[in-house]
Coordinates of C-alpha atoms in Angstrom, one line a residue:
Chain A
M21 CA 20.5 63.3 -1.6
K22 CA 19.5 67.0 -1.8
F23 CA 16.9 68.2 -4.2
P24 CA 16.3 71.7 -5.5
R25 CA 13.8 73.8 -3.6
G26 CA 10.3 72.7 -4.3
Q27 CA 11.3 69.5 -5.9
T28 CA 11.0 66.2 -3.9
E29 CA 12.2 62.8 -4.6
D30 CA 9.8 60.5 -6.4
P31 CA 8.3 58.1 -3.8
K32 CA 9.2 55.1 -6.0
D33 CA 12.8 56.2 -6.2
R34 CA 13.0 56.8 -2.5
R35 CA 11.5 53.3 -1.9
L36 CA 14.0 51.7 -4.2
R37 CA 16.9 53.6 -2.6
E38 CA 15.7 52.5 0.8
Q39 CA 15.4 48.9 -0.3
Q40 CA 18.9 49.0 -1.8
K41 CA 20.2 50.3 1.5
I42 CA 18.4 47.5 3.4
V43 CA 19.8 44.9 1.0
A44 CA 23.3 46.3 1.3
G45 CA 22.9 46.4 5.1
A46 CA 21.6 42.9 5.2
R47 CA 24.6 41.6 3.2
K48 CA 27.0 43.3 5.5
A49 CA 25.1 42.2 8.6
M50 CA 25.2 38.6 7.4
A51 CA 28.9 38.8 6.6
Q52 CA 29.6 40.2 10.1
R53 CA 27.4 37.5 11.7
D54 CA 29.4 34.8 9.9
E55 CA 32.7 36.3 11.1
A56 CA 31.4 36.7 14.6
L57 CA 30.7 33.0 15.1
D58 CA 32.1 31.7 18.3
G59 CA 34.9 29.1 18.4
E60 CA 32.7 26.3 19.6
T61 CA 30.2 26.8 16.8
R62 CA 33.0 27.0 14.2
S63 CA 34.5 23.8 15.6
R64 CA 31.2 22.0 15.5
L65 CA 30.7 23.1 11.9
R66 CA 34.1 21.7 11.0
R67 CA 33.3 18.4 12.7
A68 CA 30.0 18.2 10.9
R69 CA 31.8 18.8 7.6
S70 CA 34.3 16.1 8.4
A71 CA 31.7 13.6 9.4
A72 CA 29.7 14.2 6.2
L73 CA 32.8 13.7 4.1
E74 CA 34.0 10.7 6.1
E75 CA 30.6 9.0 5.7
A76 CA 30.8 9.5 2.0
A77 CA 34.4 8.1 1.9
N78 CA 33.3 5.1 4.0
A79 CA 30.3 4.5 1.7
G80 CA 32.7 4.5 -1.2
S81 CA 35.1 2.0 0.4
A82 CA 32.2 -0.2 1.6
A83 CA 30.9 -0.4 -1.9
G84 CA 34.4 -1.6 -2.9
R85 CA 34.2 -4.5 -0.5
W86 CA 31.2 -5.9 -2.2
L87 CA 31.7 -8.4 -5.0
P88 CA 32.0 -6.8 -8.4
V89 CA 28.5 -6.0 -9.7
G90 CA 28.7 -8.5 -12.5
V91 CA 29.8 -11.3 -10.2
A92 CA 27.1 -10.4 -7.7
G93 CA 24.5 -10.3 -10.4
V94 CA 25.3 -13.7 -11.7
A95 CA 25.5 -15.1 -8.2
A96 CA 22.2 -13.7 -7.3
T97 CA 20.6 -15.2 -10.4
V98 CA 22.0 -18.6 -9.6
V99 CA 20.9 -18.4 -6.0
V100 CA 17.4 -17.3 -7.1
A101 CA 17.3 -20.1 -9.7
L102 CA 18.3 -22.7 -7.1
L103 CA 15.8 -21.4 -4.6
V104 CA 13.0 -21.3 -7.1
G105 CA 14.0 -24.8 -8.2
R106 CA 13.7 -26.1 -4.6
G107 CA 10.4 -24.3 -4.2
E108 CA 11.7 -22.3 -1.3
V109 CA 10.8 -18.9 -2.7
S110 CA 7.1 -18.2 -2.7
Q111 CA 7.4 -14.9 -4.5
S112 CA 9.8 -16.4 -7.0
A113 CA 8.6 -14.5 -10.0
E114 CA 9.3 -11.1 -8.3
V115 CA 12.7 -12.3 -7.1
A116 CA 13.7 -13.7 -10.4
L117 CA 12.6 -10.6 -12.2
L118 CA 14.8 -8.6 -9.8
A119 CA 17.8 -10.8 -10.4
D120 CA 17.3 -10.7 -14.2
A121 CA 17.0 -6.9 -14.1
W122 CA 20.2 -6.8 -12.0
L123 CA 22.0 -9.1 -14.3
L124 CA 21.0 -7.2 -17.5
E125 CA 21.5 -3.8 -15.9
E126 CA 25.0 -4.5 -14.6
D127 CA 26.2 -5.7 -18.0
A128 CA 27.8 -8.9 -16.6
E129 CA 30.9 -10.1 -18.3
L130 CA 30.7 -13.2 -20.4
E131 CA 33.5 -15.0 -18.7
M132 CA 31.7 -14.6 -15.4
I133 CA 28.6 -16.2 -16.9
E134 CA 30.7 -19.0 -18.2
D135 CA 32.1 -19.7 -14.8
V136 CA 28.8 -20.9 -13.7
E137 CA 30.0 -23.9 -11.7
F138 CA 31.6 -21.5 -9.2
Y139 CA 28.5 -19.6 -8.8
Q140 CA 26.5 -22.7 -8.4
W141 CA 28.8 -23.8 -5.6
L142 CA 28.6 -20.3 -4.0
A143 CA 24.8 -20.5 -4.1
E144 CA 24.8 -24.0 -2.6
E145 CA 27.1 -22.8 0.2
A146 CA 24.7 -20.0 0.8
L147 CA 21.7 -22.4 1.0
D148 CA 23.6 -24.7 3.3
G149 CA 24.4 -21.8 5.5
H150 CA 20.8 -20.6 5.4
S151 CA 19.3 -24.0 6.3
S152 CA 21.8 -24.8 9.1
Chain B
M25 CA 33.7 19.0 -1.8
E26 CA 35.5 19.8 1.5
Q27 CA 36.5 23.2 0.2
F28 CA 32.9 23.9 -1.0
L29 CA 31.4 22.9 2.4
A30 CA 34.0 25.1 4.2
S31 CA 33.0 28.0 2.0
V32 CA 29.3 27.8 2.8
E33 CA 29.1 26.4 6.3
K34 CA 29.1 29.6 8.2
R35 CA 26.5 31.3 6.0
A36 CA 24.4 28.1 6.2
Y37 CA 24.6 28.2 9.9
S38 CA 23.7 31.9 10.1
M39 CA 20.7 31.4 7.9
A40 CA 19.5 28.4 9.9
A41 CA 20.1 30.1 13.2
M42 CA 18.1 33.1 12.1
A43 CA 15.3 30.9 10.9
V44 CA 15.0 28.6 13.9
G45 CA 16.4 30.8 16.7
N46 CA 18.7 28.4 18.5
R47 CA 22.1 27.0 18.0
E48 CA 21.6 23.3 18.5
D49 CA 18.8 23.0 15.9
A50 CA 20.7 25.2 13.5
L51 CA 23.8 23.0 13.7
D52 CA 21.6 19.9 13.2
I53 CA 20.1 21.4 10.1
V54 CA 23.4 22.4 8.6
Q55 CA 24.9 18.9 9.4
D56 CA 21.8 17.2 7.8
A57 CA 22.2 19.4 4.7
M58 CA 25.9 18.6 4.4
F59 CA 25.2 14.8 4.7
A60 CA 22.5 15.0 2.2
L61 CA 24.6 16.9 -0.3
V62 CA 27.6 14.7 0.1
R63 CA 25.6 11.5 0.0
R64 CA 23.4 12.3 -2.9
Y65 CA 25.0 14.9 -5.0
R66 CA 28.8 14.7 -4.6
H67 CA 29.1 13.3 -8.1
K68 CA 27.2 16.3 -9.6
P69 CA 29.2 19.1 -11.3
R70 CA 30.6 21.5 -8.8
A71 CA 28.6 24.4 -10.2
Q72 CA 25.4 22.7 -9.1
W73 CA 26.5 22.2 -5.5
R74 CA 25.6 25.6 -4.2
P75 CA 22.0 25.8 -5.4
L76 CA 21.6 22.1 -4.4
F77 CA 23.0 22.8 -0.9
F78 CA 20.8 25.8 -0.3
T79 CA 17.8 24.0 -1.6
I80 CA 18.4 21.1 0.9
L81 CA 19.1 23.7 3.7
N82 CA 15.8 25.5 3.0
N83 CA 13.9 22.2 2.9
R84 CA 15.4 21.3 6.3
I85 CA 14.5 24.7 7.7
T86 CA 10.9 24.4 6.4
D87 CA 10.7 20.9 7.8
W88 CA 11.8 22.3 11.2
H89 CA 9.1 24.9 11.1
R90 CA 6.5 22.2 10.3
R91 CA 7.7 20.0 13.1
H92 CA 7.8 22.8 15.6
K93 CA 4.7 24.4 14.4
T94 CA 6.2 27.8 15.0
V95 CA 4.4 29.1 11.9
S96 CA 1.1 29.9 13.6
R97 CA -2.1 30.1 11.7
W98 CA -2.1 33.8 12.4
Q99 CA 1.3 34.2 10.9
L100 CA 0.3 32.2 7.8
L101 CA -2.8 34.3 7.4
R102 CA -0.8 37.5 7.9
E103 CA 1.6 36.3 5.2
K104 CA -1.2 35.4 2.9
F105 CA -3.1 38.6 3.2
A106 CA -0.5 41.1 4.2
G107 CA -0.2 44.0 1.9
G108 CA -3.3 43.4 -0.2
G109 CA -3.3 46.6 -2.2
D110 CA 0.4 46.5 -1.6
E111 CA 2.2 49.6 -2.7
D112 CA 5.0 47.4 -4.0
D113 CA 2.8 45.2 -6.2
D114 CA 4.6 46.6 -9.2
F115 CA 8.0 46.1 -7.6
D116 CA 10.4 44.3 -9.8
P117 CA 12.9 42.3 -7.7
G118 CA 15.2 42.4 -10.7
S119 CA 15.8 46.0 -9.9
L120 CA 18.0 44.8 -7.0
E121 CA 20.6 43.4 -9.3
D122 CA 22.5 46.7 -9.1
T123 CA 23.2 46.0 -5.4
T124 CA 25.6 43.1 -6.1
G125 CA 28.5 45.4 -6.4
P126 CA 29.9 47.6 -3.6
Q127 CA 27.4 50.2 -2.6
P128 CA 28.4 53.7 -1.5
E129 CA 26.2 53.3 1.6
Q130 CA 28.0 50.2 2.7
G131 CA 30.9 52.0 4.2
V132 CA 28.7 54.3 6.3
I133 CA 26.1 51.9 7.6
S134 CA 26.4 52.1 11.3
R135 CA 26.7 49.1 13.6
Y136 CA 23.4 50.2 15.1
T137 CA 21.7 50.1 11.7
L138 CA 23.2 46.7 10.9
D139 CA 21.9 45.3 14.1
A140 CA 18.5 46.7 13.4
I141 CA 18.5 45.2 9.9
E142 CA 19.6 41.8 11.2
A143 CA 16.9 41.9 13.9
A144 CA 14.3 42.9 11.3
V145 CA 15.3 40.0 9.0
C146 CA 15.1 37.6 12.0
R147 CA 11.6 38.8 12.6
L148 CA 10.4 38.1 9.1
P149 CA 8.0 35.2 8.5
P150 CA 9.9 32.1 7.5
R151 CA 9.1 32.2 3.8
Q152 CA 9.7 35.9 3.4
Q153 CA 13.0 35.4 5.3
Q154 CA 14.1 32.6 2.9
A155 CA 13.2 34.6 -0.2
F156 CA 15.0 37.7 1.1
L157 CA 18.1 35.9 2.1
L158 CA 18.4 33.7 -1.0
R159 CA 17.5 36.4 -3.5
C160 CA 19.0 39.6 -2.0
V161 CA 21.8 38.3 0.2
E162 CA 23.0 35.1 -1.5
G163 CA 22.3 36.5 -5.0
F164 CA 20.3 33.7 -6.4
D165 CA 18.1 34.7 -9.3
I166 CA 14.3 34.4 -9.1
A167 CA 14.3 30.9 -10.8
E168 CA 17.0 29.6 -8.5
T169 CA 15.3 31.0 -5.4
A170 CA 12.0 29.5 -6.5
S171 CA 13.7 26.1 -7.0
A172 CA 15.4 26.3 -3.6
M173 CA 12.0 27.2 -2.0
S174 CA 10.0 24.7 -4.0
C175 CA 7.6 27.3 -5.1
S176 CA 6.8 29.4 -8.2
A177 CA 8.7 32.4 -9.4
G178 CA 5.5 34.5 -8.7
S179 CA 5.5 33.3 -5.1
V180 CA 9.1 34.3 -4.7
K181 CA 8.3 37.8 -6.0
T182 CA 5.4 38.1 -3.6
H183 CA 7.4 36.9 -0.6
L184 CA 10.2 39.2 -1.5
S185 CA 8.1 42.2 -2.1
R186 CA 6.4 41.7 1.3
A187 CA 9.7 41.1 3.0
L188 CA 11.0 44.4 1.7
V189 CA 7.9 46.2 2.7
A190 CA 8.1 44.7 6.2
L191 CA 11.8 45.5 6.5
R192 CA 11.3 49.0 5.4
T193 CA 8.4 49.5 7.8
Q194 CA 10.4 48.0 10.7
L195 CA 13.4 50.1 10.0
E196 CA 11.4 53.3 9.7
E197 CA 10.4 52.7 13.3
V198 CA 14.0 52.4 14.3
R199 CA 15.1 55.6 12.6

Protein backbone atom coordinates (compact mmCIF):
# COMPACT_ATOMS: atom_id res chain seq x y z
CA MET A 1 0.00 0.00 0.00
CA LYS A 2 1.36 3.45 -0.91
CA PHE A 3 1.00 6.45 1.39
CA PRO A 4 1.12 10.15 0.54
CA ARG A 5 4.56 11.71 0.93
CA GLY A 6 5.44 12.30 4.56
CA GLN A 7 2.71 9.99 5.80
CA THR A 8 3.62 6.54 7.04
CA GLU A 9 1.45 3.61 7.95
CA ASP A 10 0.51 3.30 11.59
CA PRO A 11 2.78 0.59 13.11
CA LYS A 12 -0.27 -1.13 14.56
CA ASP A 13 -1.97 -1.24 11.19
CA ARG A 14 1.19 -2.55 9.61
CA ARG A 15 1.47 -5.23 12.27
CA LEU A 16 -2.12 -6.28 11.77
CA ARG A 17 -1.69 -6.39 8.02
CA GLU A 18 1.41 -8.55 8.38
CA GLN A 19 -0.36 -10.86 10.78
CA GLN A 20 -3.28 -11.23 8.43
CA LYS A 21 -0.88 -12.08 5.66
CA ILE A 22 0.80 -14.69 7.85
CA VAL A 23 -2.56 -16.23 8.75
CA ALA A 24 -3.66 -16.30 5.12
CA GLY A 25 -0.32 -17.81 4.17
CA ALA A 26 -0.51 -20.42 6.93
CA ARG A 27 -3.98 -21.48 5.79
CA LYS A 28 -2.81 -21.85 2.25
CA ALA A 29 0.37 -23.64 3.32
CA MET A 30 -1.63 -26.11 5.41
CA ALA A 31 -4.05 -26.75 2.57
CA GLN A 32 -1.14 -27.41 0.22
CA ARG A 33 0.49 -29.63 2.79
CA ASP A 34 -2.72 -31.67 3.07
CA GLU A 35 -2.94 -32.05 -0.68
CA ALA A 36 0.71 -32.97 -1.04
CA LEU A 37 0.48 -36.00 1.24
CA ASP A 38 2.06 -39.04 -0.34
CA GLY A 39 0.09 -42.10 -1.32
CA GLU A 40 1.31 -44.29 1.49
CA THR A 41 0.38 -41.76 4.16
CA ARG A 42 -3.07 -41.32 2.63
CA SER A 43 -3.51 -45.06 2.49
CA ARG A 44 -2.50 -45.47 6.12
CA LEU A 45 -4.90 -42.73 7.16
CA ARG A 46 -7.68 -44.55 5.32
CA ARG A 47 -6.77 -47.79 7.06
CA ALA A 48 -6.72 -46.06 10.44
CA ARG A 49 -10.17 -44.65 9.77
CA SER A 50 -11.51 -48.04 8.71
CA ALA A 51 -9.99 -49.73 11.76
CA ALA A 52 -11.56 -47.18 14.11
CA LEU A 53 -14.97 -47.58 12.50
CA GLU A 54 -14.67 -51.35 12.39
CA GLU A 55 -13.84 -51.50 16.08
CA ALA A 56 -16.90 -49.44 16.86
CA ALA A 57 -19.05 -51.72 14.70
CA ASN A 58 -17.65 -54.81 16.40
CA ALA A 59 -18.20 -53.28 19.81
CA GLY A 60 -21.80 -52.70 18.86
CA SER A 61 -22.37 -56.24 17.62
CA ALA A 62 -20.49 -57.72 20.58
CA ALA A 63 -22.84 -55.87 22.88
CA GLY A 64 -25.71 -57.44 20.97
CA ARG A 65 -24.40 -60.91 21.74
CA TRP A 66 -24.78 -60.36 25.45
CA LEU A 67 -27.98 -61.23 27.21
CA PRO A 68 -30.50 -58.42 27.23
CA VAL A 69 -29.58 -56.12 30.06
CA GLY A 70 -32.69 -56.89 32.06
CA VAL A 71 -32.09 -60.64 31.83
CA ALA A 72 -28.45 -60.20 32.73
CA GLY A 73 -29.34 -58.03 35.67
CA VAL A 74 -31.81 -60.54 37.07
CA ALA A 75 -29.41 -63.42 36.49
CA ALA A 76 -26.64 -61.53 38.24
CA THR A 77 -28.86 -60.87 41.21
CA VAL A 78 -29.81 -64.53 41.50
CA VAL A 79 -26.18 -65.65 41.15
CA VAL A 80 -25.11 -63.19 43.79
CA ALA A 81 -27.95 -64.24 46.08
CA LEU A 82 -26.97 -67.91 45.74
CA LEU A 83 -23.30 -67.19 46.26
CA VAL A 84 -24.02 -65.10 49.30
CA GLY A 85 -26.36 -67.82 50.58
CA ARG A 86 -23.58 -70.38 50.32
CA GLY A 87 -21.15 -68.05 51.97
CA GLU A 88 -18.88 -68.15 48.96
CA VAL A 89 -18.58 -64.45 48.55
CA SER A 90 -16.59 -62.68 51.18
CA GLN A 91 -17.30 -59.20 49.88
CA SER A 92 -20.97 -60.06 49.45
CA ALA A 93 -22.30 -56.68 50.47
CA GLU A 94 -20.42 -54.92 47.73
CA VAL A 95 -21.35 -57.50 45.13
CA ALA A 96 -25.01 -57.50 46.11
CA LEU A 97 -25.07 -53.75 46.00
CA LEU A 98 -23.63 -53.89 42.55
CA ALA A 99 -26.21 -56.38 41.40
CA ASP A 100 -29.06 -54.35 42.91
CA ALA A 101 -27.81 -51.22 41.25
CA TRP A 102 -27.60 -53.07 37.98
CA LEU A 103 -31.09 -54.45 38.35
CA LEU A 104 -32.64 -51.14 39.26
CA GLU A 105 -30.68 -49.23 36.70
CA GLU A 106 -31.54 -51.47 33.82
CA ASP A 107 -35.25 -51.32 34.46
CA ALA A 108 -35.76 -55.08 34.31
CA GLU A 109 -39.03 -56.23 32.94
CA LEU A 110 -41.53 -57.77 35.33
CA GLU A 111 -41.94 -60.99 33.35
CA MET A 112 -38.22 -61.62 33.60
CA ILE A 113 -38.33 -61.23 37.34
CA GLU A 114 -41.29 -63.61 37.49
CA ASP A 115 -39.40 -66.24 35.54
CA VAL A 116 -37.09 -66.67 38.47
CA GLU A 117 -36.86 -70.44 38.29
CA PHE A 118 -35.01 -70.18 35.02
CA TYR A 119 -32.53 -67.75 36.47
CA GLN A 120 -32.07 -69.89 39.52
CA TRP A 121 -31.24 -72.81 37.25
CA LEU A 122 -28.89 -70.58 35.25
CA ALA A 123 -27.12 -69.52 38.42
CA GLU A 124 -26.81 -73.10 39.66
CA GLU A 125 -25.36 -74.11 36.33
CA ALA A 126 -22.88 -71.32 36.65
CA LEU A 127 -21.95 -72.46 40.17
CA ASP A 128 -21.54 -76.05 39.04
CA GLY A 129 -19.33 -74.92 36.25
CA HIS A 130 -17.36 -72.77 38.67
CA SER A 131 -16.83 -75.55 41.22
CA SER A 132 -15.94 -78.27 38.69
CA MET B 1 -18.80 -40.70 11.06
CA GLU B 2 -16.73 -42.11 8.21
CA GLN B 3 -17.38 -39.01 6.15
CA PHE B 4 -16.39 -36.80 9.04
CA LEU B 5 -13.15 -38.67 9.68
CA ALA B 6 -12.32 -38.58 5.99
CA SER B 7 -12.83 -34.83 6.02
CA VAL B 8 -10.40 -34.18 8.89
CA GLU B 9 -7.81 -36.94 8.62
CA LYS B 10 -5.36 -35.14 6.35
CA ARG B 11 -5.45 -31.95 8.37
CA ALA B 12 -5.12 -33.91 11.59
CA TYR B 13 -2.10 -35.69 10.19
CA SER B 14 -0.52 -32.42 9.01
CA MET B 15 -0.98 -30.87 12.44
CA ALA B 16 0.39 -33.92 14.21
CA ALA B 17 3.33 -34.22 11.83
CA MET B 18 4.21 -30.56 12.31
CA ALA B 19 4.00 -31.00 16.06
CA VAL B 20 6.03 -34.18 16.44
CA GLY B 21 8.22 -34.05 13.37
CA ASN B 22 7.90 -37.62 12.15
CA ARG B 23 5.39 -39.62 10.17
CA GLU B 24 5.07 -42.74 12.28
CA ASP B 25 4.26 -40.94 15.51
CA ALA B 26 1.93 -38.56 13.69
CA LEU B 27 0.00 -41.48 12.18
CA ASP B 28 -0.23 -43.15 15.60
CA ILE B 29 -1.56 -39.96 17.13
CA VAL B 30 -4.20 -39.52 14.43
CA GLN B 31 -5.25 -43.16 14.70
CA ASP B 32 -5.53 -42.90 18.49
CA ALA B 33 -7.63 -39.77 18.13
CA MET B 34 -9.91 -41.49 15.62
CA PHE B 35 -10.37 -44.51 17.88
CA ALA B 36 -11.11 -42.33 20.87
CA LEU B 37 -13.63 -40.23 19.01
CA VAL B 38 -15.44 -43.23 17.53
CA ARG B 39 -15.37 -45.22 20.77
CA ARG B 40 -16.48 -42.48 23.12
CA TYR B 41 -18.31 -39.86 21.14
CA ARG B 42 -19.87 -41.41 18.06
CA HIS B 43 -23.33 -41.01 19.62
CA LYS B 44 -22.82 -37.29 20.20
CA PRO B 45 -24.39 -34.82 17.76
CA ARG B 46 -22.35 -34.42 14.61
CA ALA B 47 -21.76 -30.73 15.29
CA GLN B 48 -19.71 -31.69 18.35
CA TRP B 49 -17.42 -34.11 16.55
CA ARG B 50 -15.00 -31.54 15.15
CA PRO B 51 -14.19 -29.74 18.42
CA LEU B 52 -14.07 -33.09 20.22
CA PHE B 53 -11.76 -34.60 17.64
CA PHE B 54 -9.31 -31.69 17.71
CA THR B 55 -9.39 -31.69 21.50
CA ILE B 56 -8.45 -35.36 21.54
CA LEU B 57 -5.82 -34.79 18.87
CA ASN B 58 -4.25 -31.95 20.85
CA ASN B 59 -4.27 -33.97 24.03
CA ARG B 60 -2.47 -36.78 22.21
CA ILE B 61 0.09 -34.33 20.84
CA THR B 62 0.64 -32.86 24.29
CA ASP B 63 1.02 -36.37 25.72
CA TRP B 64 3.57 -37.13 23.03
CA HIS B 65 5.59 -34.07 23.98
CA ARG B 66 5.44 -35.04 27.63
CA ARG B 67 6.58 -38.57 26.88
CA HIS B 68 9.37 -37.50 24.61
CA LYS B 69 10.37 -34.54 26.73
CA THR B 70 11.01 -32.52 23.64
CA VAL B 71 9.77 -29.47 25.45
CA SER B 72 12.95 -28.54 27.18
CA ARG B 73 13.09 -26.46 30.30
CA TRP B 74 14.67 -23.76 28.23
CA GLN B 75 11.82 -23.79 25.77
CA LEU B 76 9.25 -23.69 28.55
CA LEU B 77 11.04 -20.78 30.18
CA ARG B 78 11.28 -18.99 26.89
CA GLU B 79 7.56 -19.47 26.33
CA LYS B 80 6.79 -18.29 29.82
CA PHE B 81 8.86 -15.15 29.71
CA ALA B 82 9.15 -14.39 26.04
CA GLY B 83 7.79 -11.05 25.09
CA GLY B 84 7.51 -9.61 28.60
CA GLY B 85 6.68 -6.03 27.65
CA ASP B 86 5.29 -7.55 24.51
CA GLU B 87 4.42 -5.02 21.87
CA ASP B 88 1.33 -7.08 21.16
CA ASP B 89 -0.01 -7.19 24.69
CA ASP B 90 -3.03 -5.26 23.54
CA PHE B 91 -3.48 -7.43 20.49
CA ASP B 92 -6.99 -8.75 20.13
CA PRO B 93 -7.01 -12.11 18.36
CA GLY B 94 -10.60 -11.40 17.46
CA SER B 95 -9.26 -8.96 14.92
CA LEU B 96 -8.22 -11.97 12.86
CA GLU B 97 -11.84 -12.84 12.19
CA ASP B 98 -11.71 -10.92 8.96
CA THR B 99 -9.24 -13.34 7.52
CA THR B 100 -11.73 -16.19 7.25
CA GLY B 101 -12.79 -15.07 3.80
CA PRO B 102 -10.60 -15.00 0.73
CA GLN B 103 -7.78 -12.54 1.12
CA PRO B 104 -6.47 -10.47 -1.73
CA GLU B 105 -2.95 -11.51 -0.77
CA GLN B 106 -3.76 -15.19 -1.02
CA GLY B 107 -3.43 -15.31 -4.74
CA VAL B 108 -0.03 -13.70 -4.76
CA ILE B 109 1.70 -15.46 -1.89
CA SER B 110 4.66 -17.15 -3.46
CA ARG B 111 5.62 -20.77 -2.94
CA TYR B 112 8.76 -19.49 -1.27
CA THR B 113 6.77 -17.44 1.23
CA LEU B 114 4.41 -20.34 1.93
CA ASP B 115 7.35 -22.63 2.61
CA ALA B 116 8.82 -20.02 4.91
CA ILE B 117 5.53 -19.64 6.78
CA GLU B 118 5.14 -23.39 7.12
CA ALA B 119 8.69 -23.75 8.39
CA ALA B 120 8.15 -20.92 10.86
CA VAL B 121 4.96 -22.54 12.17
CA CYS B 122 6.84 -25.82 12.57
CA ARG B 123 9.44 -24.05 14.71
CA LEU B 124 6.91 -22.55 17.12
CA PRO B 125 6.88 -23.95 20.64
CA PRO B 126 4.16 -26.62 20.91
CA ARG B 127 1.53 -24.62 22.77
CA GLN B 128 1.97 -21.60 20.54
CA GLN B 129 1.74 -23.84 17.51
CA GLN B 130 -1.47 -25.44 18.79
CA ALA B 131 -3.04 -22.07 19.57
CA PHE B 132 -2.07 -20.67 16.19
CA LEU B 133 -3.28 -23.66 14.17
CA LEU B 134 -6.55 -24.07 16.03
CA ARG B 135 -7.45 -20.41 16.19
CA CYS B 136 -6.04 -18.97 13.01
CA VAL B 137 -5.98 -21.91 10.62
CA GLU B 138 -8.85 -24.10 11.81
CA GLY B 139 -10.99 -21.13 12.75
CA PHE B 140 -11.97 -22.20 16.25
CA ASP B 141 -12.97 -19.31 18.46
CA ILE B 142 -11.07 -18.49 21.62
CA ALA B 143 -13.35 -20.53 23.88
CA GLU B 144 -13.18 -23.58 21.62
CA THR B 145 -9.42 -23.27 21.32
CA ALA B 146 -9.13 -23.00 25.09
CA SER B 147 -11.27 -26.08 25.49
CA ALA B 148 -9.22 -28.03 22.94
CA MET B 149 -6.00 -26.99 24.66
CA SER B 150 -7.37 -27.52 28.19
CA CYS B 151 -6.37 -24.03 29.26
CA SER B 152 -7.96 -20.65 29.87
CA ALA B 153 -9.01 -18.18 27.21
CA GLY B 154 -6.35 -15.81 28.56
CA SER B 155 -3.66 -18.42 27.99
CA VAL B 156 -4.84 -18.94 24.44
CA LYS B 157 -4.58 -15.20 23.78
CA THR B 158 -1.10 -15.11 25.25
CA HIS B 159 0.08 -18.13 23.25
CA LEU B 160 -1.49 -16.72 20.13
CA SER B 161 -0.02 -13.27 20.56
CA ARG B 162 3.44 -14.73 21.11
CA ALA B 163 3.05 -17.07 18.18
CA LEU B 164 2.23 -14.17 15.90
CA VAL B 165 5.15 -12.11 17.19
CA ALA B 166 7.47 -15.09 16.66
CA LEU B 167 6.15 -15.75 13.18
CA ARG B 168 6.44 -12.11 12.19
CA THR B 169 9.99 -11.95 13.52
CA GLN B 170 11.02 -15.14 11.74
CA LEU B 171 9.44 -14.08 8.50
CA GLU B 172 11.06 -10.66 8.64
CA GLU B 173 14.38 -12.47 8.61
CA VAL B 174 13.32 -14.35 5.50
CA ARG B 175 12.23 -11.25 3.62
